[in-house]
């Protein structure tokens, strides 16, 4: 008979934890994951291949939408620490079509030690990643939903610690659409104190409940504005993302009109000041949300940021597996 459905982080996952939303974790846990990421990164960079905590373990990776960074960073990171990852693209899964999420969760749990999923409620692939986590008996890692992108934000925090020197007390200014990246920054700001500003066009503000949650936590200064020039003054980091997902061609054309004035260019970075770093979760559309000059400037840290996806996720998986 099938195993009983587990609750998220419930008894069926004793000693193991899902990684679904930044808000599921306290500051000490997030800092521990970040310390672990730095340690594991140092081991991998040293060329030492004897650290194999994932040896004999397998991971199922569900991708309802394309990915380069998330797929390759998870697969490479898991492999470098001894594990084997299995890619399941949209054609490999029936989840949300005719097969129920709870069945997929149970079957994949019987083959694998951990599940990573990029799923979208609006595609009806799963109502929410919570559904998958609820029915899986192994840890589920959120590899991006339409609501948030917690693995990206842990990698971003690691990158800020390495380059800015700290995350606490910094000013992070996001310029663009109030999307899943912004939601994850807001959830982080509810746990760790820093100044977070989202500068977006009217009508593209982040989810109001998430803004409220971050503000009510009373830990960080949170601002939502429509004025990028004013927002970036004194920023430690100016952060951008594509104005529309790479697949949304018609929406992209519309948004290019609406987002006029929200491009991160050399003038905006000058207002931010000489010490401000530029970050972007990538993929970027050069010449659209960010100029080529900004992404190639010495204070652009987008490539170390992308590399840190792998190290952050290794630490997240070690934590999820209780290793
Ligand atoms: N930043 C990010 O998640 O990139 P991919 O879509 O390539 O995975």
mmCIF file of C-alpha atoms and ligand atoms in Angstrom:
data_model
loop_
_atom_site.group_PDB
_atom_site.id
_atom_site.type_symbol
_atom_site.label_atom_id
_atom_site.label_comp_id
_atom_site.label_asym_id
_atom_site.label_seq_id
_atom_site.Cartn_x
_atom_site.Cartn_y
_atom_site.Cartn_z
ATOM 1 C CA UNK A 1 0.000 0.000 0.000
ATOM 2 C CA UNK A 2 1.220 3.561 -0.645
ATOM 3 C CA UNK A 3 2.846 5.446 2.226
ATOM 4 C CA UNK A 4 0.547 7.860 4.067
ATOM 5 C CA UNK A 5 0.729 11.435 2.759
ATOM 6 C CA UNK A 6 3.143 13.462 4.845
ATOM 7 C CA UNK A 7 2.520 16.969 5.995
ATOM 8 C CA UNK A 8 5.196 19.498 5.015
ATOM 9 C CA UNK A 9 8.205 18.831 7.249
ATOM 10 C CA UNK A 10 5.954 16.396 9.138
ATOM 11 C CA UNK A 11 6.803 13.069 10.758
ATOM 12 C CA UNK A 12 7.223 11.251 7.438
ATOM 13 C CA UNK A 13 10.197 13.554 6.786
ATOM 14 C CA UNK A 14 11.756 13.155 10.220
ATOM 15 C CA UNK A 15 15.225 14.685 10.190
ATOM 16 C CA UNK A 16 14.627 16.104 6.717
ATOM 17 C CA UNK A 17 13.065 19.388 5.582
ATOM 18 C CA UNK A 18 11.465 20.868 2.501
ATOM 19 C CA UNK A 19 12.901 24.127 1.149
ATOM 20 C CA UNK A 20 9.891 25.949 -0.247
ATOM 21 C CA UNK A 21 9.789 29.551 0.965
ATOM 22 C CA UNK A 22 12.374 31.747 2.692
ATOM 23 C CA UNK A 23 9.758 32.538 5.343
ATOM 24 C CA UNK A 24 9.823 28.895 6.530
ATOM 25 C CA UNK A 25 13.246 29.538 8.101
ATOM 26 C CA UNK A 26 14.588 31.688 10.911
ATOM 27 C CA UNK A 27 17.662 33.898 10.675
ATOM 28 C CA UNK A 28 19.957 31.374 12.394
ATOM 29 C CA UNK A 29 19.028 28.661 9.894
ATOM 30 C CA UNK A 30 19.523 30.934 6.892
ATOM 31 C CA UNK A 31 22.906 32.075 8.202
ATOM 32 C CA UNK A 32 23.872 28.441 8.828
ATOM 33 C CA UNK A 33 22.951 27.553 5.220
ATOM 34 C CA UNK A 34 25.011 30.529 3.984
ATOM 35 C CA UNK A 35 28.038 29.493 6.090
ATOM 36 C CA UNK A 36 27.688 25.945 4.784
ATOM 37 C CA UNK A 37 27.497 27.223 1.201
ATOM 38 C CA UNK A 38 30.793 29.086 1.666
ATOM 39 C CA UNK A 39 32.431 25.960 3.164
ATOM 40 C CA UNK A 40 31.215 23.624 0.394
ATOM 41 C CA UNK A 41 32.208 26.183 -2.245
ATOM 42 C CA UNK A 42 35.756 26.275 -0.824
ATOM 43 C CA UNK A 43 35.960 22.462 -0.970
ATOM 44 C CA UNK A 44 34.752 22.337 -4.590
ATOM 45 C CA UNK A 45 37.044 25.207 -5.655
ATOM 46 C CA UNK A 46 40.021 23.469 -4.007
ATOM 47 C CA UNK A 47 39.548 20.540 -6.386
ATOM 48 C CA UNK A 48 39.052 18.124 -3.488
ATOM 49 C CA UNK A 49 36.665 15.459 -4.772
ATOM 50 C CA UNK A 50 36.681 13.327 -1.619
ATOM 51 C CA UNK A 51 33.742 15.157 0.021
ATOM 52 C CA UNK A 52 30.811 13.053 -1.193
ATOM 53 C CA UNK A 53 27.850 13.506 1.176
ATOM 54 C CA UNK A 54 25.356 12.706 -1.620
ATOM 55 C CA UNK A 55 27.065 9.417 -2.563
ATOM 56 C CA UNK A 56 24.463 6.768 -3.407
ATOM 57 C CA UNK A 57 21.669 9.356 -3.481
ATOM 58 C CA UNK A 58 19.461 10.343 -6.394
ATOM 59 C CA UNK A 59 17.478 13.507 -7.081
ATOM 60 C CA UNK A 60 14.468 13.919 -9.379
ATOM 61 C CA UNK A 61 14.305 17.363 -11.006
ATOM 62 C CA UNK A 62 10.879 18.390 -12.329
ATOM 63 C CA UNK A 63 10.975 21.258 -14.838
ATOM 64 C CA UNK A 64 7.585 22.459 -16.066
ATOM 65 C CA UNK A 65 9.392 25.344 -17.828
ATOM 66 C CA UNK A 66 12.831 25.684 -19.410
ATOM 67 C CA UNK A 67 15.885 26.450 -17.323
ATOM 68 C CA UNK A 68 19.603 26.632 -17.860
ATOM 69 C CA UNK A 69 21.067 27.864 -14.541
ATOM 70 C CA UNK A 70 18.745 25.965 -12.192
ATOM 71 C CA UNK A 71 19.035 22.698 -14.077
ATOM 72 C CA UNK A 72 22.803 22.751 -14.613
ATOM 73 C CA UNK A 73 23.663 24.133 -11.175
ATOM 74 C CA UNK A 74 21.531 21.515 -9.377
ATOM 75 C CA UNK A 75 22.731 18.663 -11.561
ATOM 76 C CA UNK A 76 26.421 19.623 -11.415
ATOM 77 C CA UNK A 77 26.377 20.436 -7.715
ATOM 78 C CA UNK A 78 24.657 17.156 -6.772
ATOM 79 C CA UNK A 79 27.085 15.206 -8.988
ATOM 80 C CA UNK A 80 30.200 16.918 -7.577
ATOM 81 C CA UNK A 81 29.131 15.840 -4.078
ATOM 82 C CA UNK A 82 28.572 12.234 -5.164
ATOM 83 C CA UNK A 83 24.900 12.109 -6.201
ATOM 84 C CA UNK A 84 22.995 11.424 -9.411
ATOM 85 C CA UNK A 85 20.307 13.794 -10.719
ATOM 86 C CA UNK A 86 17.489 12.871 -13.126
ATOM 87 C CA UNK A 87 15.957 15.559 -15.359
ATOM 88 C CA UNK A 88 12.196 15.430 -15.975
ATOM 89 C CA UNK A 89 11.058 18.000 -18.542
ATOM 90 C CA UNK A 90 7.490 18.928 -19.504
ATOM 91 C CA UNK A 91 7.262 15.898 -21.832
ATOM 92 C CA UNK A 92 8.402 13.505 -19.101
ATOM 93 C CA UNK A 93 5.676 14.240 -16.567
ATOM 94 C CA UNK A 94 1.906 13.987 -16.679
ATOM 95 C CA UNK A 95 1.529 15.919 -13.429
ATOM 96 C CA UNK A 96 -1.366 18.371 -13.594
ATOM 97 C CA UNK A 97 -2.512 16.898 -16.917
ATOM 98 C CA UNK A 98 -4.015 13.472 -16.273
ATOM 99 C CA UNK A 99 -1.837 12.170 -13.466
ATOM 100 C CA UNK A 100 -2.430 13.573 -10.015
ATOM 101 C CA UNK A 101 0.328 15.419 -8.166
ATOM 102 C CA UNK A 102 -0.034 13.147 -5.134
ATOM 103 C CA UNK A 103 0.710 10.095 -7.288
ATOM 104 C CA UNK A 104 3.765 11.722 -8.886
ATOM 105 C CA UNK A 105 4.999 12.743 -5.424
ATOM 106 C CA UNK A 106 4.693 9.221 -4.037
ATOM 107 C CA UNK A 107 6.254 7.484 -7.029
ATOM 108 C CA UNK A 108 9.232 9.869 -7.233
ATOM 109 C CA UNK A 109 9.705 9.576 -3.439
ATOM 110 C CA UNK A 110 10.024 5.815 -3.810
ATOM 111 C CA UNK A 111 12.911 6.167 -6.292
ATOM 112 C CA UNK A 112 14.697 9.273 -5.041
ATOM 113 C CA UNK A 113 16.158 10.847 -1.911
ATOM 114 C CA UNK A 114 15.175 14.393 -2.839
ATOM 115 C CA UNK A 115 12.921 16.189 -5.369
ATOM 116 C CA UNK A 116 13.620 19.584 -6.955
ATOM 117 C CA UNK A 117 10.677 21.176 -8.744
ATOM 118 C CA UNK A 118 10.054 24.196 -10.986
ATOM 119 C CA UNK A 119 6.276 24.286 -11.172
ATOM 120 C CA UNK A 120 3.684 26.946 -11.864
ATOM 121 C CA UNK A 121 0.206 27.120 -10.439
ATOM 122 C CA UNK A 122 -1.125 29.165 -13.378
ATOM 123 C CA UNK A 123 -0.154 26.324 -15.734
ATOM 124 C CA UNK A 124 -2.262 24.005 -13.620
ATOM 125 C CA UNK A 125 0.760 21.723 -13.336
ATOM 126 C CA UNK A 126 0.352 21.738 -9.599
ATOM 127 C CA UNK A 127 -1.950 23.934 -7.547
ATOM 128 C CA UNK A 128 1.140 24.925 -5.680
ATOM 129 C CA UNK A 129 4.503 23.391 -4.852
ATOM 130 C CA UNK A 130 2.970 22.770 -1.420
ATOM 131 C CA UNK A 131 0.863 20.018 -2.973
ATOM 132 C CA UNK A 132 3.964 18.220 -4.134
ATOM 133 C CA UNK A 133 5.705 18.685 -0.795
ATOM 134 C CA UNK A 134 2.633 17.529 1.107
ATOM 135 C CA UNK A 135 2.531 14.186 -0.662
ATOM 136 C CA UNK A 136 6.257 13.543 -1.116
ATOM 137 C CA UNK A 137 7.974 11.553 1.607
ATOM 138 C CA UNK A 138 11.371 13.028 0.737
ATOM 139 C CA UNK A 139 12.415 16.715 0.872
ATOM 140 C CA UNK A 140 11.122 18.969 -1.904
ATOM 141 C CA UNK A 141 13.195 21.966 -3.029
ATOM 142 C CA UNK A 142 11.537 24.927 -4.740
ATOM 143 C CA UNK A 143 13.392 25.637 -8.004
ATOM 144 C CA UNK A 144 11.062 28.566 -8.893
ATOM 145 C CA UNK A 145 7.321 29.018 -8.803
ATOM 146 C CA UNK A 146 5.254 31.897 -10.112
ATOM 147 C CA UNK A 147 5.337 33.210 -6.540
ATOM 148 C CA UNK A 148 8.971 32.929 -5.461
ATOM 149 C CA UNK A 149 12.545 31.752 -6.105
ATOM 150 C CA UNK A 150 14.183 30.968 -2.751
ATOM 151 C CA UNK A 151 17.290 29.189 -4.134
ATOM 152 C CA UNK A 152 18.115 32.298 -6.165
ATOM 153 C CA UNK A 153 17.868 34.542 -3.114
ATOM 154 C CA UNK A 154 20.177 32.335 -0.999
ATOM 155 C CA UNK A 155 22.722 32.500 -3.851
ATOM 156 C CA UNK A 156 22.230 36.285 -3.999
ATOM 157 C CA UNK A 157 22.789 36.627 -0.253
ATOM 158 C CA UNK A 158 25.980 34.552 -0.517
ATOM 159 C CA UNK A 159 27.194 36.784 -3.359
ATOM 160 C CA UNK A 160 26.495 39.931 -1.341
ATOM 161 C CA UNK A 161 28.399 38.563 1.664
ATOM 162 C CA UNK A 162 31.359 37.829 -0.616
ATOM 163 C CA UNK A 163 31.385 41.171 -2.456
ATOM 164 C CA UNK A 164 29.669 43.806 -0.296
ATOM 165 C CA UNK A 165 31.005 42.121 2.839
ATOM 166 C CA UNK A 166 27.613 41.685 4.480
ATOM 167 C CA UNK A 167 23.882 41.457 3.873
ATOM 168 C CA UNK A 168 22.636 42.915 7.166
ATOM 169 C CA UNK A 169 22.299 46.678 7.077
ATOM 170 C CA UNK A 170 22.784 47.001 3.313
ATOM 171 C CA UNK A 171 20.505 48.759 0.841
ATOM 172 C CA UNK A 172 19.256 46.529 -1.984
ATOM 173 C CA UNK A 173 17.344 48.275 -4.768
ATOM 174 C CA UNK A 174 15.463 46.095 -7.229
ATOM 175 C CA UNK A 175 14.467 47.882 -10.469
ATOM 176 C CA UNK A 176 11.795 46.256 -12.651
ATOM 177 C CA UNK A 177 8.794 43.968 -12.331
ATOM 178 C CA UNK A 178 7.602 43.134 -8.792
ATOM 179 C CA UNK A 179 7.914 39.416 -9.504
ATOM 180 C CA UNK A 180 8.905 36.152 -7.777
ATOM 181 C CA UNK A 181 12.452 37.438 -7.158
ATOM 182 C CA UNK A 182 11.048 40.476 -5.333
ATOM 183 C CA UNK A 183 8.763 38.261 -3.235
ATOM 184 C CA UNK A 184 11.752 36.203 -2.108
ATOM 185 C CA UNK A 185 13.724 39.364 -1.257
ATOM 186 C CA UNK A 186 10.735 40.586 0.771
ATOM 187 C CA UNK A 187 10.493 37.265 2.624
ATOM 188 C CA UNK A 188 14.226 37.484 3.388
ATOM 189 C CA UNK A 189 13.765 41.050 4.638
ATOM 190 C CA UNK A 190 11.204 39.703 7.104
ATOM 191 C CA UNK A 191 13.951 37.559 8.663
ATOM 192 C CA UNK A 192 17.233 39.484 8.196
ATOM 193 C CA UNK A 193 17.490 43.285 8.644
ATOM 194 C CA UNK A 194 18.369 45.323 5.563
ATOM 195 C CA UNK A 195 16.827 48.089 3.478
ATOM 196 C CA UNK A 196 14.895 46.736 0.489
ATOM 197 C CA UNK A 197 13.443 48.970 -2.211
ATOM 198 C CA UNK A 198 11.440 47.800 -5.216
ATOM 199 C CA UNK A 199 11.210 50.421 -7.978
ATOM 200 C CA UNK A 200 8.612 49.277 -10.498
ATOM 201 C CA UNK A 201 6.098 50.811 -12.910
ATOM 202 C CA UNK A 202 2.579 51.449 -11.591
ATOM 203 C CA UNK A 203 0.571 48.235 -11.808
ATOM 204 C CA UNK A 204 3.654 45.993 -11.523
ATOM 205 C CA UNK A 205 4.065 46.175 -7.751
ATOM 206 C CA UNK A 206 4.815 42.968 -5.821
ATOM 207 C CA UNK A 207 2.067 41.013 -4.076
ATOM 208 C CA UNK A 208 0.529 43.322 -1.448
ATOM 209 C CA UNK A 209 0.257 40.582 1.203
ATOM 210 C CA UNK A 210 3.961 39.775 0.874
ATOM 211 C CA UNK A 211 4.876 43.468 1.163
ATOM 212 C CA UNK A 212 2.688 43.677 4.268
ATOM 213 C CA UNK A 213 4.290 40.554 5.743
ATOM 214 C CA UNK A 214 7.775 42.058 5.300
ATOM 215 C CA UNK A 215 6.680 45.421 6.729
ATOM 216 C CA UNK A 216 4.864 43.861 9.690
ATOM 217 C CA UNK A 217 7.935 41.812 10.630
ATOM 218 C CA UNK A 218 9.391 45.215 11.549
ATOM 219 C CA UNK A 219 12.965 44.075 10.928
ATOM 220 C CA UNK A 220 13.856 45.771 7.644
ATOM 221 C CA UNK A 221 13.010 49.046 5.950
ATOM 222 C CA UNK A 222 10.750 48.216 2.988
ATOM 223 C CA UNK A 223 9.876 50.673 0.230
ATOM 224 C CA UNK A 224 7.850 50.241 -2.946
ATOM 225 C CA UNK A 225 8.234 53.156 -5.354
ATOM 226 C CA UNK A 226 7.737 54.124 -9.006
ATOM 227 C CA UNK A 227 10.853 56.323 -9.045
ATOM 228 C CA UNK A 228 14.049 54.367 -9.884
ATOM 229 C CA UNK A 229 16.286 57.504 -9.916
ATOM 230 C CA UNK A 230 15.420 58.377 -6.341
ATOM 231 C CA UNK A 231 15.382 54.721 -5.236
ATOM 232 C CA UNK A 232 18.973 53.841 -6.202
ATOM 233 C CA UNK A 233 20.662 56.656 -4.250
ATOM 234 C CA UNK A 234 23.005 55.105 -1.663
ATOM 235 C CA UNK A 235 22.356 51.549 -2.836
ATOM 236 C CA UNK A 236 24.878 48.814 -2.074
ATOM 237 C CA UNK A 237 23.273 46.694 -4.784
ATOM 238 C CA UNK A 238 21.117 47.576 -7.790
ATOM 239 C CA UNK A 239 19.299 44.438 -8.930
ATOM 240 C CA UNK A 240 17.389 43.787 -12.137
ATOM 241 C CA UNK A 241 15.512 40.980 -13.896
ATOM 242 C CA UNK A 242 13.899 40.510 -17.304
ATOM 243 C CA UNK A 243 10.746 42.567 -17.784
ATOM 244 C CA UNK A 244 8.900 39.529 -19.182
ATOM 245 C CA UNK A 245 9.790 35.821 -19.117
ATOM 246 C CA UNK A 246 11.830 34.708 -22.114
ATOM 247 C CA UNK A 247 8.861 32.721 -23.486
ATOM 248 C CA UNK A 248 6.342 35.628 -23.369
ATOM 249 C CA UNK A 249 6.907 37.292 -26.786
ATOM 250 C CA UNK A 250 3.724 39.410 -27.045
ATOM 251 C CA UNK A 251 3.845 40.359 -23.371
ATOM 252 C CA UNK A 252 7.516 41.333 -23.798
ATOM 253 C CA UNK A 253 6.653 43.859 -26.548
ATOM 254 C CA UNK A 254 3.945 45.438 -24.377
ATOM 255 C CA UNK A 255 6.192 45.564 -21.321
ATOM 256 C CA UNK A 256 9.006 47.297 -23.204
ATOM 257 C CA UNK A 257 6.648 50.268 -23.512
ATOM 258 C CA UNK A 258 5.418 50.166 -19.924
ATOM 259 C CA UNK A 259 8.907 49.717 -18.421
ATOM 260 C CA UNK A 260 10.482 52.690 -20.261
ATOM 261 C CA UNK A 261 12.575 54.515 -17.671
ATOM 262 C CA UNK A 262 13.274 51.359 -15.656
ATOM 263 C CA UNK A 263 16.351 50.229 -17.583
ATOM 264 C CA UNK A 264 19.469 49.952 -15.419
ATOM 265 C CA UNK A 265 21.929 52.010 -17.458
ATOM 266 C CA UNK A 266 25.181 53.846 -16.722
ATOM 267 C CA UNK A 267 23.326 56.998 -15.585
ATOM 268 C CA UNK A 268 21.238 55.076 -13.059
ATOM 269 C CA UNK A 269 24.347 53.320 -11.711
ATOM 270 C CA UNK A 270 26.050 56.751 -11.394
ATOM 271 C CA UNK A 271 23.161 57.909 -9.185
ATOM 272 C CA UNK A 272 23.625 54.776 -7.070
ATOM 273 C CA UNK A 273 27.257 55.715 -6.465
ATOM 274 C CA UNK A 274 30.698 54.297 -7.245
ATOM 275 C CA UNK A 275 30.484 51.509 -4.656
ATOM 276 C CA UNK A 276 27.168 50.070 -5.850
ATOM 277 C CA UNK A 277 27.266 46.562 -7.310
ATOM 278 C CA UNK A 278 25.003 45.402 -10.103
ATOM 279 C CA UNK A 279 23.202 42.045 -9.754
ATOM 280 C CA UNK A 280 20.812 40.170 -12.049
ATOM 281 C CA UNK A 281 19.425 36.652 -11.600
ATOM 282 C CA UNK A 282 19.821 36.007 -15.370
ATOM 283 C CA UNK A 283 18.866 35.303 -18.101
ATOM 284 C CA UNK A 284 19.267 38.968 -19.069
ATOM 285 C CA UNK A 285 18.091 40.724 -22.196
ATOM 286 C CA UNK A 286 21.016 43.057 -22.771
ATOM 287 C CA UNK A 287 19.895 46.431 -24.067
ATOM 288 C CA UNK A 288 16.429 46.013 -22.539
ATOM 289 C CA UNK A 289 16.294 45.917 -18.711
ATOM 290 C CA UNK A 290 20.073 46.454 -18.447
ATOM 291 C CA UNK A 291 22.654 47.935 -20.786
ATOM 292 C CA UNK A 292 25.607 45.959 -22.057
ATOM 293 C CA UNK A 293 27.898 48.501 -20.358
ATOM 294 C CA UNK A 294 26.378 47.917 -16.920
ATOM 295 C CA UNK A 295 26.460 44.135 -17.144
ATOM 296 C CA UNK A 296 30.109 44.223 -18.303
ATOM 297 C CA UNK A 297 31.258 46.882 -15.793
ATOM 298 C CA UNK A 298 33.797 45.944 -13.083
ATOM 299 C CA UNK A 299 31.145 46.311 -10.368
ATOM 300 C CA UNK A 300 28.779 43.851 -12.075
ATOM 301 C CA UNK A 301 28.747 40.602 -10.081
ATOM 302 C CA UNK A 302 26.205 38.697 -12.175
ATOM 303 C CA UNK A 303 28.537 35.824 -13.047
ATOM 304 C CA UNK A 304 29.786 35.101 -9.509
ATOM 305 C CA UNK A 305 26.078 35.358 -8.581
ATOM 306 C CA UNK A 306 25.156 32.721 -11.173
ATOM 307 C CA UNK A 307 27.977 30.424 -10.014
ATOM 308 C CA UNK A 308 26.778 30.742 -6.438
ATOM 309 C CA UNK A 309 23.481 29.081 -7.400
ATOM 310 C CA UNK A 310 25.370 25.775 -7.314
ATOM 311 C CA UNK A 311 27.061 26.353 -3.950
ATOM 312 C CA UNK A 312 23.932 27.749 -2.303
ATOM 313 C CA UNK A 313 21.850 24.813 -3.522
ATOM 314 C CA UNK A 314 24.387 22.257 -2.312
ATOM 315 C CA UNK A 315 24.087 23.803 1.149
ATOM 316 C CA UNK A 316 20.277 23.846 0.866
ATOM 317 C CA UNK A 317 20.249 20.148 -0.090
ATOM 318 C CA UNK A 318 22.615 19.229 2.769
ATOM 319 C CA UNK A 319 20.258 21.041 5.126
ATOM 320 C CA UNK A 320 17.142 19.457 3.595
ATOM 321 C CA UNK A 321 18.630 15.967 3.898
ATOM 322 C CA UNK A 322 19.789 16.571 7.478
ATOM 323 C CA UNK A 323 23.449 15.993 6.483
HETATM 324 N N1 LIG B 1 17.910 32.474 -12.639
HETATM 325 C C1 LIG B 1 17.355 31.324 -13.074
HETATM 326 O O1 LIG B 1 16.577 30.671 -12.362
HETATM 327 O O2 LIG B 1 17.776 30.924 -14.314
HETATM 328 P P1 LIG B 1 17.177 29.722 -15.172
HETATM 329 O O3 LIG B 1 15.796 30.106 -15.575
HETATM 330 O O4 LIG B 1 18.114 29.589 -16.352
HETATM 331 O O5 LIG B 1 17.169 28.492 -14.311
#
